[in-house]
Amino acid sequence: MRVTALAGGFGGARFLAGVVAEGHEVTAVVNTGDDLWLHGLKVCPDLDTVMYTLGGGISAERGWGREGETFAVSGELAAYGFGPAWFGLGDRDLATHLIRTQLLEAGQSLTDVTAALCARWRPGVTLLPMTDDRVETHVVVDDPETGTRHAIHFQEWWVRHRAALPAHAIVPVGAEEAKPTPAVLQAISDAEIVLLPPSNPVVSIGTVLAVPGIRDALLAADARIVGVSPIVGGSPVRGMAAECLTAIGVETSAQGVAAHYGARSAGGLLDGWLVDSSDPCEVEGIAVGALPLLMTDLDATRAIVRAAIAL
Amino acid sequence: MRVTALAGGFGGARFLAGVVAEGHEVTAVVNTGDDLWLHGLKVCPDLDTVMYTLGGGISAERGWGREGETFAVSGELAAYGFGPAWFGLGDRDLATHLIRTQLLEAGQSLTDVTAALCARWRPGVTLLPMTDDRVETHVVVDDPETGTRHAIHFQEWWVRHRAALPAHAIVPVGAEEAKPTPAVLQAISDAEIVLLPPSNPVVSIGTVLAVPGIRDALLAADARIVGVSPIVGGSPVRGMAAECLTAIGVETSAQGVAAHYGARSAGGLLDGWLVDSSDPCEVEGIAVGALPLLMTDLDATRAIVRAAIAL
């Protein structure tokens, strides 16, 4: 089946592994709002997490970055007093950013650069950045030292502060002026089914949807759109999604996220919504399915994928 | 004493360590013709060799790059198929290039960037690039595969081919349009003595002298100019200087190099010339001193420095 999925990093990558294992032809439209320039290098955390996970290079322990990673360069940058120290820039990972930066500076699009990197990793999916334009998610917080309200890069909020600073707003800076790539629009219109993996509904899926044209393309698509809830037993499976949902006034529950995405019949996105067995959910116009949603291993993930497609 | 020295990498760095140990106030005017852009990063081999050597970070075994170096990034670049594989870009070393590139791209001069890097290494000398402009030494060779005559970057000739391809010409590309920095001219005019360490007379000292204005500043300086021969027992102390001398038609001997630099009284550079005891040398107008010139340890190097200054 031709599957197009919107995706963030960790959850999206795991889910996509299940979709690939089920033998589908997959295109992943990946959030680039987490991207940042670090030491003059373009870093794309979500694209890389998906690429490394599906290509067999991910650190199984951390869920981001490379297996067998070393941090010699970071240690040296710190010795020079060049921050930020909070971003774990591994040596192996850095080679990816060096190549990406060079190719971008040579005038290639992020889409083409991603394809060039995937020529090594062979992730088994077509990996597409949501846009070739620059979008950077920022979070409005009160500075813990001074109390001043200001915006910081999403990565600084997420990695440095571990989302512990209350977020007054989460803004995908540049999204309004960004354009989805032709490849993204094509993948959505060509899809036989569109899946929303259990990625962060705000800073992953939400950022993809913030690129003008993507939501319209989804609404216009022939394919059904089925989402998989990122909530299990009332809390996010991984990390700090609750803080993001709170920031945009959405309840951290399968019901809350479903209502946020909305029923397609009522101008929203979802035809179907897969929730964990422990999270009852009912939204008018959305077909709801329930099963255990923890992606504990590939078999569990494949079962989730099958259930989502069956919906 | 206020000493200004022109310098390349390995030989210059060792010699400068002796000058510093003798308690002099040293400014080093360093060749930047070996510099290259690699993976989008500005690499300055001679500046770094001097900085690392005098700052205690050099690999004692290799004489270039960092002690305790690892090569994770290079390994990954190769796995992506991104060359060149022949340049040993270490992880620790790479941090220096990342910072340098960022600061250059932020608009700082190479002189200022070098000072910023030296804030960490505290080499004990004022380290000045010969120019803030781009100069890249190229070597005209016959391609070993095709036989076609073409120019390659000095580093490719030196590191990849180990200078084994006969050089038809050695050209410091960009030197004619380059300007010495005000700091370089000041260091030359303020010097109480100018030393030419036993660096490569062609691609190190020769490249510095190829920047218009530097030779004139030396000729106009009040200070005496004393050179130390890079030849010991009829051959270069280190590596492949003979190939460079041959390329410009200079005999590989203490006598040949002295004649190439020339007597200051005859429009050349040298007031004094220090040769190895085994290399007799006589040039009209140049005071010649002789002692063992192998810089086997710091004490030997200090003795050479004292002899050069005494000349």
XYZ file of C-alpha atoms in Angstrom:
622
model
C 0.000 0.000 0.000
C 1.231 3.523 -0.680
C 1.479 5.065 2.782
C 2.317 8.671 3.485
C 3.071 9.554 7.084
C 3.774 12.845 8.783
C 6.476 12.356 11.370
C 8.671 13.793 14.069
C 11.703 12.043 15.495
C 11.664 9.197 17.984
C 7.988 8.115 17.936
C 7.678 8.696 14.222
C 10.804 6.689 13.469
C 9.707 3.711 15.552
C 6.278 3.752 14.004
C 7.698 4.001 10.496
C 9.872 0.956 11.164
C 6.632 -0.955 11.703
C 5.083 0.405 8.522
C 8.159 -0.598 6.515
C 8.188 -4.058 8.119
C 4.589 -4.507 6.991
C 5.818 -4.189 3.440
C 4.248 -0.882 2.531
C 5.680 1.718 0.199
C 6.293 4.592 2.567
C 6.904 8.285 2.194
C 7.632 10.170 5.405
C 6.995 13.917 5.563
C 9.234 14.968 8.397
C 9.123 17.938 10.735
C 12.031 20.334 10.246
C 10.961 22.853 12.893
C 13.472 21.327 15.320
C 16.301 22.100 12.922
C 19.012 24.415 14.100
C 22.308 25.907 13.047
C 24.987 24.835 15.475
C 28.631 25.856 15.107
C 27.850 26.819 11.540
C 26.357 23.414 10.766
C 22.781 22.634 9.787
C 21.403 20.045 12.181
C 18.082 18.304 11.394
C 17.242 16.223 14.470
C 14.015 14.644 13.240
C 15.216 13.817 9.737
C 18.341 12.264 11.215
C 16.482 10.290 13.867
C 14.252 8.745 11.208
C 17.193 8.142 8.854
C 19.429 6.590 11.517
C 16.601 4.532 13.038
C 15.451 3.043 9.754
C 19.011 2.783 8.444
C 20.314 0.894 11.461
C 22.573 3.629 12.786
C 20.585 4.961 15.736
C 21.743 4.693 19.329
C 19.298 2.134 20.715
C 19.939 3.364 24.232
C 19.356 7.084 23.651
C 16.910 6.981 20.754
C 18.740 9.850 19.080
C 22.200 10.160 17.574
C 24.503 7.379 16.546
C 25.289 4.012 18.056
C 28.869 3.874 19.358
C 29.013 7.639 19.387
C 31.961 9.633 20.733
C 32.063 13.281 21.749
C 35.624 14.443 21.092
C 34.619 17.499 19.063
C 32.084 18.643 21.679
C 34.683 18.283 24.406
C 37.088 20.456 22.462
C 34.480 23.087 21.684
C 33.787 23.285 25.418
C 37.525 23.580 26.135
C 37.545 26.599 23.804
C 34.549 27.999 25.702
C 32.308 27.685 22.671
C 28.826 26.626 23.656
C 26.197 25.493 23.775
C 27.279 22.638 26.033
C 23.726 21.337 26.399
C 23.466 20.045 22.841
C 24.989 16.591 22.537
C 26.777 16.895 19.217
C 28.422 13.539 18.586
C 31.429 13.006 16.351
C 29.773 10.477 14.053
C 26.631 12.544 13.855
C 28.676 15.612 13.046
C 29.856 14.106 9.768
C 26.218 14.059 8.621
C 25.871 17.744 9.457
C 29.136 18.629 7.731
C 27.997 16.993 4.520
C 24.502 18.464 4.749
C 25.862 21.949 5.320
C 28.277 21.701 2.410
C 25.612 20.500 0.004
C 23.141 23.176 1.157
C 25.809 25.833 0.724
C 26.461 24.466 -2.748
C 22.838 25.312 -3.514
C 21.114 21.955 -3.132
C 17.681 21.826 -1.516
C 17.209 20.096 1.825
C 15.089 17.547 -0.026
C 17.970 16.682 -2.366
C 20.507 16.715 0.441
C 18.346 14.319 2.470
C 18.173 11.986 -0.502
C 21.970 12.141 -0.832
C 22.438 11.218 2.834
C 19.870 8.430 2.510
C 21.928 6.947 -0.325
C 24.192 5.698 2.443
C 21.563 4.763 5.040
C 18.924 3.226 2.757
C 16.137 3.746 5.292
C 13.593 1.924 3.111
C 11.282 4.954 2.990
C 11.296 8.111 0.934
C 12.338 10.720 3.453
C 11.046 14.218 2.737
C 11.532 17.367 4.783
C 8.153 19.098 5.115
C 9.653 22.140 3.406
C 12.950 23.302 1.908
C 12.462 26.666 3.619
C 13.781 27.563 7.036
C 11.312 27.005 9.864
C 12.463 27.064 13.488
C 10.136 26.382 16.338
C 10.607 28.797 19.224
C 9.140 28.627 22.700
C 8.156 31.669 24.731
C 9.326 31.273 28.321
C 10.264 33.350 31.340
C 14.024 33.410 31.751
C 14.764 31.486 34.970
C 17.482 33.981 35.955
C 15.949 37.320 35.096
C 12.247 36.562 34.842
C 12.164 38.299 31.468
C 9.807 36.754 28.945
C 11.548 35.807 25.718
C 11.578 33.212 22.962
C 14.181 30.457 22.822
C 14.823 27.813 20.193
C 12.760 24.686 20.686
C 15.913 22.627 21.116
C 17.084 24.863 23.935
C 13.735 24.438 25.689
C 13.546 20.727 25.032
C 17.122 19.586 25.509
C 18.610 22.200 27.808
C 15.600 22.881 30.012
C 13.935 19.503 29.460
C 10.684 21.402 28.874
C 10.639 22.316 32.571
C 10.186 26.041 31.894
C 6.455 26.687 31.424
C 5.802 27.487 27.775
C 3.613 30.534 27.186
C 3.549 29.883 23.471
C 5.135 27.600 20.890
C 5.725 29.305 17.575
C 6.998 27.712 14.352
C 8.919 30.779 13.219
C 9.031 31.018 9.437
C 6.236 28.494 8.887
C 3.837 31.096 7.517
C 6.252 31.988 4.727
C 7.320 28.396 4.118
C 6.113 26.314 1.207
C 5.656 22.563 1.188
C 7.835 20.976 -1.470
C 6.229 19.581 -4.623
C 7.353 16.126 -3.451
C 5.407 16.527 -0.202
C 2.212 17.577 -1.966
C 2.623 14.746 -4.449
C 3.132 12.201 -1.665
C -0.050 13.336 0.043
C -2.164 13.289 -3.098
C -0.714 9.934 -4.237
C -1.206 8.234 -0.879
C -3.581 5.322 -0.441
C -3.602 6.047 3.248
C -2.184 8.887 5.334
C -0.971 8.036 8.805
C -0.231 10.355 11.696
C 2.192 8.380 13.869
C 2.249 8.856 17.642
C 4.607 11.814 17.251
C 4.263 14.976 19.311
C 0.979 16.577 18.169
C 2.292 20.091 18.760
C 5.961 20.387 17.862
C 6.168 17.498 15.373
C 2.855 16.890 13.574
C 1.640 20.380 14.490
C 4.662 22.008 12.886
C 4.241 20.022 9.679
C 0.592 21.119 9.589
C 1.660 24.741 10.147
C 3.251 24.871 6.697
C 0.585 26.513 4.531
C -0.775 24.084 1.962
C -0.121 20.841 3.787
C -3.390 20.810 5.719
C -5.304 21.695 2.539
C -3.544 18.922 0.653
C -4.533 16.453 3.367
C -8.133 17.593 3.292
C -8.184 17.268 -0.491
C -6.532 13.837 -0.532
C -8.440 10.778 -1.626
C -6.810 8.740 1.114
C -8.231 8.180 4.547
C -6.292 9.831 7.356
C -5.713 7.746 10.438
C -3.901 8.939 13.532
C -2.262 6.948 16.289
C -2.561 8.468 19.742
C 0.705 9.435 21.433
C -1.043 9.049 24.809
C -0.960 5.778 26.707
C -2.747 5.482 30.027
C -3.398 9.200 30.151
C 0.174 10.388 29.650
C 2.528 10.756 26.719
C 4.529 7.652 25.875
C 7.754 9.559 25.729
C 8.936 12.655 27.357
C 7.502 16.020 27.468
C 4.564 16.171 25.072
C 2.221 17.120 27.944
C 4.062 20.418 28.359
C 3.535 21.150 24.668
C -0.149 20.284 24.754
C -0.674 22.421 27.851
C 1.034 25.327 26.113
C -1.569 25.285 23.349
C -4.476 24.584 25.728
C -5.083 20.972 24.764
C -5.810 18.343 27.406
C -3.198 15.580 27.584
C -5.476 12.702 26.730
C -6.321 10.600 23.698
C -9.670 12.404 23.638
C -8.031 15.816 23.872
C -5.584 15.164 21.047
C -8.306 13.672 18.833
C -10.483 16.729 19.358
C -7.458 18.910 18.590
C -6.822 17.159 15.272
C -10.596 17.165 14.662
C -12.887 14.988 12.602
C -12.409 15.293 8.864
C -16.179 15.419 8.423
C -16.153 18.579 10.528
C -13.230 20.295 8.803
C -10.563 18.527 10.859
C -8.062 15.897 9.805
C -9.007 12.498 11.137
C -11.058 9.743 9.576
C -9.755 7.277 12.135
C -8.032 7.418 15.509
C -6.261 4.582 17.212
C -6.036 4.803 20.980
C -4.540 2.712 23.715
C -6.915 0.208 25.282
C -6.731 2.161 28.530
C -7.743 5.486 26.976
C -11.449 5.609 26.118
C -12.198 8.157 23.449
C -15.190 9.216 21.413
C -15.299 12.009 18.857
C -18.195 12.407 16.453
C -17.175 11.585 12.913
C -13.990 9.726 13.849
C -13.790 5.929 13.768
C -11.946 4.936 16.922
C -10.016 1.730 17.397
C -8.308 0.559 20.560
C -5.407 -1.776 21.269
C -2.223 -1.666 23.372
C -0.201 1.164 21.840
C 3.212 0.702 23.458
C 5.726 0.121 20.665
C 7.718 -2.270 22.847
C 9.157 -4.140 19.899
C 8.761 -4.384 16.149
C 5.977 -6.966 16.415
C 3.922 -4.710 18.684
C 4.526 -1.812 16.320
C 3.489 -3.884 13.306
C 0.258 -4.804 15.087
C -0.436 -1.110 15.673
C 0.254 -0.334 12.016
C -2.096 -3.110 10.892
C -4.833 -1.850 13.188
C -4.382 1.715 11.938
C -4.600 0.639 8.314
C -7.601 -1.594 9.052
C -9.468 1.347 10.573
C 64.701 40.798 23.065
C 61.862 41.536 20.612
C 62.146 38.738 18.073
C 60.059 38.477 14.927
C 60.226 35.176 13.072
C 58.738 34.046 9.792
C 57.556 30.478 10.134
C 55.977 27.445 8.589
C 54.677 24.500 10.555
C 56.791 21.771 12.087
C 60.310 23.230 11.885
C 59.104 26.727 12.660
C 57.141 25.557 15.686
C 60.065 23.648 17.164
C 62.407 26.531 16.608
C 59.973 29.014 18.143
C 59.720 26.832 21.242
C 63.439 27.420 21.694
C 63.099 31.183 21.183
C 60.321 31.324 23.779
C 62.356 29.227 26.211
C 65.194 31.732 25.881
C 62.826 34.333 27.319
C 62.389 36.500 24.231
C 59.273 38.397 23.293
C 58.267 36.644 20.103
C 55.996 37.447 17.204
C 55.602 34.712 14.613
C 54.530 35.610 11.072
C 53.116 32.344 9.824
C 52.660 30.968 6.324
C 49.013 30.569 5.357
C 49.642 29.271 1.839
C 49.028 25.723 3.093
C 45.510 26.688 4.190
C 42.613 24.907 2.612
C 38.853 24.649 2.759
C 37.885 21.123 3.673
C 34.287 20.005 4.115
C 33.326 23.654 4.342
C 35.850 24.297 7.099
C 38.852 26.590 6.993
C 41.940 24.607 7.907
C 45.223 26.426 8.640
C 47.856 23.717 9.053
C 50.868 25.920 9.846
C 49.083 28.252 12.259
C 47.660 25.248 14.075
C 50.950 23.379 14.187
C 52.628 26.377 15.810
C 49.667 26.971 18.160
C 49.376 23.347 19.238
C 53.155 22.870 19.561
C 53.709 25.937 21.721
C 50.409 25.412 23.581
C 51.172 21.812 24.518
C 48.492 20.203 22.364
C 50.515 18.803 19.469
C 50.846 15.110 18.740
C 54.467 14.482 19.671
C 54.550 11.396 17.508
C 53.178 12.921 14.297
C 54.322 16.516 14.684
C 50.956 17.735 13.370
C 47.450 17.544 14.769
C 46.436 16.829 18.327
C 47.776 14.481 20.948
C 45.270 11.720 21.757
C 43.480 12.391 18.492
C 40.574 10.289 17.223
C 39.190 10.101 13.688
C 35.492 9.315 14.075
C 34.294 12.158 11.849
C 36.740 11.250 9.066
C 35.615 7.636 9.228
C 32.003 8.694 8.817
C 32.761 11.068 5.969
C 34.442 8.181 4.202
C 31.423 5.949 4.894
C 29.302 8.582 3.123
C 31.769 8.559 0.243
C 32.813 12.149 0.898
C 36.517 12.631 0.329
C 39.251 13.475 0.423
C 40.378 10.461 2.424
C 44.051 11.442 2.276
C 43.695 14.408 4.626
C 43.865 13.270 8.257
C 41.150 15.423 9.785
C 41.070 14.540 13.467
C 38.070 15.034 15.733
C 39.854 17.268 18.238
C 41.490 19.268 15.510
C 38.139 19.676 13.785
C 36.773 21.691 16.699
C 39.449 24.315 15.987
C 38.373 24.494 12.359
C 34.691 24.714 13.279
C 35.327 27.693 15.531
C 37.658 29.357 13.042
C 35.151 28.962 10.224
C 32.306 30.357 12.307
C 34.284 33.407 13.375
C 35.518 34.044 9.824
C 31.975 33.781 8.528
C 30.903 36.224 11.225
C 33.289 38.699 9.601
C 36.352 38.448 11.821
C 39.796 38.557 10.229
C 42.041 35.509 10.347
C 44.348 37.570 12.581
C 41.563 38.119 15.126
C 40.359 34.536 14.876
C 43.883 33.267 15.502
C 44.094 35.458 18.600
C 40.750 34.057 19.812
C 41.982 30.486 19.391
C 45.259 31.345 21.116
C 43.267 32.566 24.132
C 42.867 28.891 24.906
C 46.307 27.635 23.911
C 48.440 30.489 25.249
C 51.358 29.647 22.967
C 53.549 32.319 24.566
C 54.085 34.089 21.234
C 51.995 36.519 19.230
C 50.803 34.385 16.364
C 50.086 36.305 13.157
C 48.953 34.948 9.809
C 51.105 36.521 7.093
C 47.931 37.959 5.547
C 44.176 38.005 6.140
C 43.659 37.425 2.418
C 43.291 34.047 0.796
C 46.506 32.560 -0.546
C 46.711 28.916 -1.552
C 49.886 27.338 -2.769
C 49.365 25.120 -5.785
C 51.787 22.723 -7.380
C 51.908 22.024 -11.093
C 52.293 18.291 -11.708
C 51.576 15.649 -14.319
C 48.540 13.606 -13.314
C 49.843 10.091 -12.594
C 46.780 8.509 -14.259
C 46.294 10.637 -17.343
C 49.632 12.367 -17.753
C 47.840 15.701 -18.072
C 49.668 18.644 -16.564
C 47.559 20.453 -13.988
C 47.805 22.330 -10.691
C 46.811 20.720 -7.407
C 46.592 22.175 -3.922
C 49.871 22.041 -2.052
C 48.285 19.808 0.606
C 47.251 17.319 -2.018
C 50.776 17.215 -3.371
C 52.400 17.106 0.065
C 50.052 14.859 2.023
C 48.414 12.717 -0.624
C 51.342 12.282 -2.999
C 54.060 12.834 -0.380
C 55.723 15.191 -2.873
C 56.581 12.177 -5.029
C 55.092 13.720 -8.188
C 57.747 15.937 -9.762
C 56.753 19.584 -9.336
C 57.036 21.684 -12.478
C 56.156 24.822 -10.553
C 55.020 25.893 -7.114
C 52.677 28.863 -7.194
C 51.269 30.754 -4.204
C 47.916 31.513 -5.846
C 46.484 34.802 -4.628
C 49.746 36.026 -3.118
C 50.151 38.820 -5.644
C 46.830 40.344 -4.608
C 47.341 39.680 -0.902
C 48.328 42.332 1.586
C 50.364 41.777 4.734
C 48.374 42.785 7.797
C 49.308 45.968 9.663
C 50.286 43.744 12.607
C 52.800 41.878 10.436
C 54.408 45.065 9.131
C 54.520 46.462 12.662
C 56.128 43.301 14.024
C 58.831 43.491 11.369
C 59.593 47.161 11.908
C 59.509 46.811 15.726
C 61.764 43.764 15.814
C 65.175 43.879 17.423
C 66.078 40.813 15.426
C 64.325 38.945 12.618
C 64.826 35.196 12.477
C 64.144 32.817 9.612
C 63.722 29.426 11.304
C 64.694 26.206 9.523
C 61.300 26.093 7.818
C 60.842 25.086 4.207
C 62.500 27.888 2.168
C 60.030 27.497 -0.689
C 56.535 26.689 0.558
C 56.834 28.184 4.064
C 59.283 31.107 4.192
C 59.035 31.561 0.426
C 55.263 31.938 0.566
C 55.450 34.506 3.348
C 57.975 36.449 1.254
C 55.655 36.232 -1.758
C 53.145 38.546 -0.096
C 53.926 41.967 -1.578
C 55.296 44.321 1.061
C 56.785 41.765 3.411
C 60.156 41.572 1.688
C 60.310 45.374 1.474
C 59.452 45.661 5.160
C 62.276 43.246 5.992
C 64.754 45.167 3.877
C 63.700 48.407 5.544
C 63.815 46.993 9.077
C 66.421 48.195 11.562
C 66.861 44.658 12.842
C 69.415 42.201 11.620
C 67.985 39.222 9.743
C 69.443 35.850 10.610
C 68.417 32.599 9.013
C 68.864 29.046 10.246
C 69.552 26.489 7.551
C 66.961 23.716 7.130
C 69.696 21.500 5.671
C 71.720 19.166 7.847
C 74.417 17.033 6.314
C 73.340 17.946 2.804
C 69.658 17.016 3.110
C 66.560 18.576 4.623
C 66.002 17.770 8.285
C 62.431 16.842 7.683
C 60.615 15.503 4.750
C 60.332 16.756 1.335
C 61.939 20.178 1.154
C 64.395 18.934 -1.483
C 61.525 18.400 -3.925
C 60.445 22.012 -3.372
C 63.934 23.410 -3.839
C 64.422 21.382 -7.003
C 61.134 22.736 -8.349
C 62.437 26.293 -8.125
C 65.942 25.396 -9.311
C 67.747 25.774 -6.020
C 70.373 23.270 -4.910
C 69.487 21.390 -1.742
C 72.400 22.577 0.344
C 73.041 25.172 3.024
C 74.976 27.087 0.412
C 72.186 26.847 -2.144
C 69.516 28.078 0.258
C 71.721 30.918 1.506
C 72.336 32.061 -2.047
C 68.608 31.800 -2.708
C 67.771 34.065 0.236
C 70.690 36.293 -0.729
C 72.917 38.695 1.193
C 71.150 41.770 2.471
C 74.068 43.852 1.326
C 73.334 42.654 -2.207
C 69.565 43.199 -2.149
C 68.817 39.861 -0.510
C 67.572 39.121 2.977
C 70.303 37.688 5.149
C 72.731 39.423 7.475
C 73.565 36.102 9.089
C 73.193 32.417 8.273
C 73.538 29.573 10.699
C 74.491 26.243 9.174
C 75.093 22.782 10.485
C 78.694 21.986 11.314
C 78.729 19.463 8.483
C 77.558 21.952 5.828
C 80.301 24.385 4.852
C 78.927 27.562 3.375
C 80.259 30.871 2.233
C 78.293 33.734 0.695
C 79.726 37.186 0.309
C 78.080 39.648 2.679
C 76.572 37.034 4.963
C 78.061 36.238 8.380
C 78.017 32.461 8.661
C 77.989 30.538 11.927
C 78.118 26.775 12.331
C 76.976 24.371 15.027
C 74.986 21.131 15.181
C 71.536 22.124 13.919
C 69.445 19.080 14.816
C 66.697 20.257 17.174
C 66.809 16.974 19.075
C 65.463 18.515 22.247
C 64.675 21.899 23.735
C 68.221 22.414 24.986
C 69.677 21.828 21.531
C 67.097 24.191 20.067
C 67.899 26.860 22.642
C 71.598 26.593 21.766
C 70.732 27.139 18.102
C 68.611 30.159 18.985
C 71.415 31.645 21.079
C 73.882 31.134 18.243
C 71.532 32.748 15.745
C 70.991 35.764 17.941
C 74.711 36.038 18.649
C 75.430 36.169 14.911
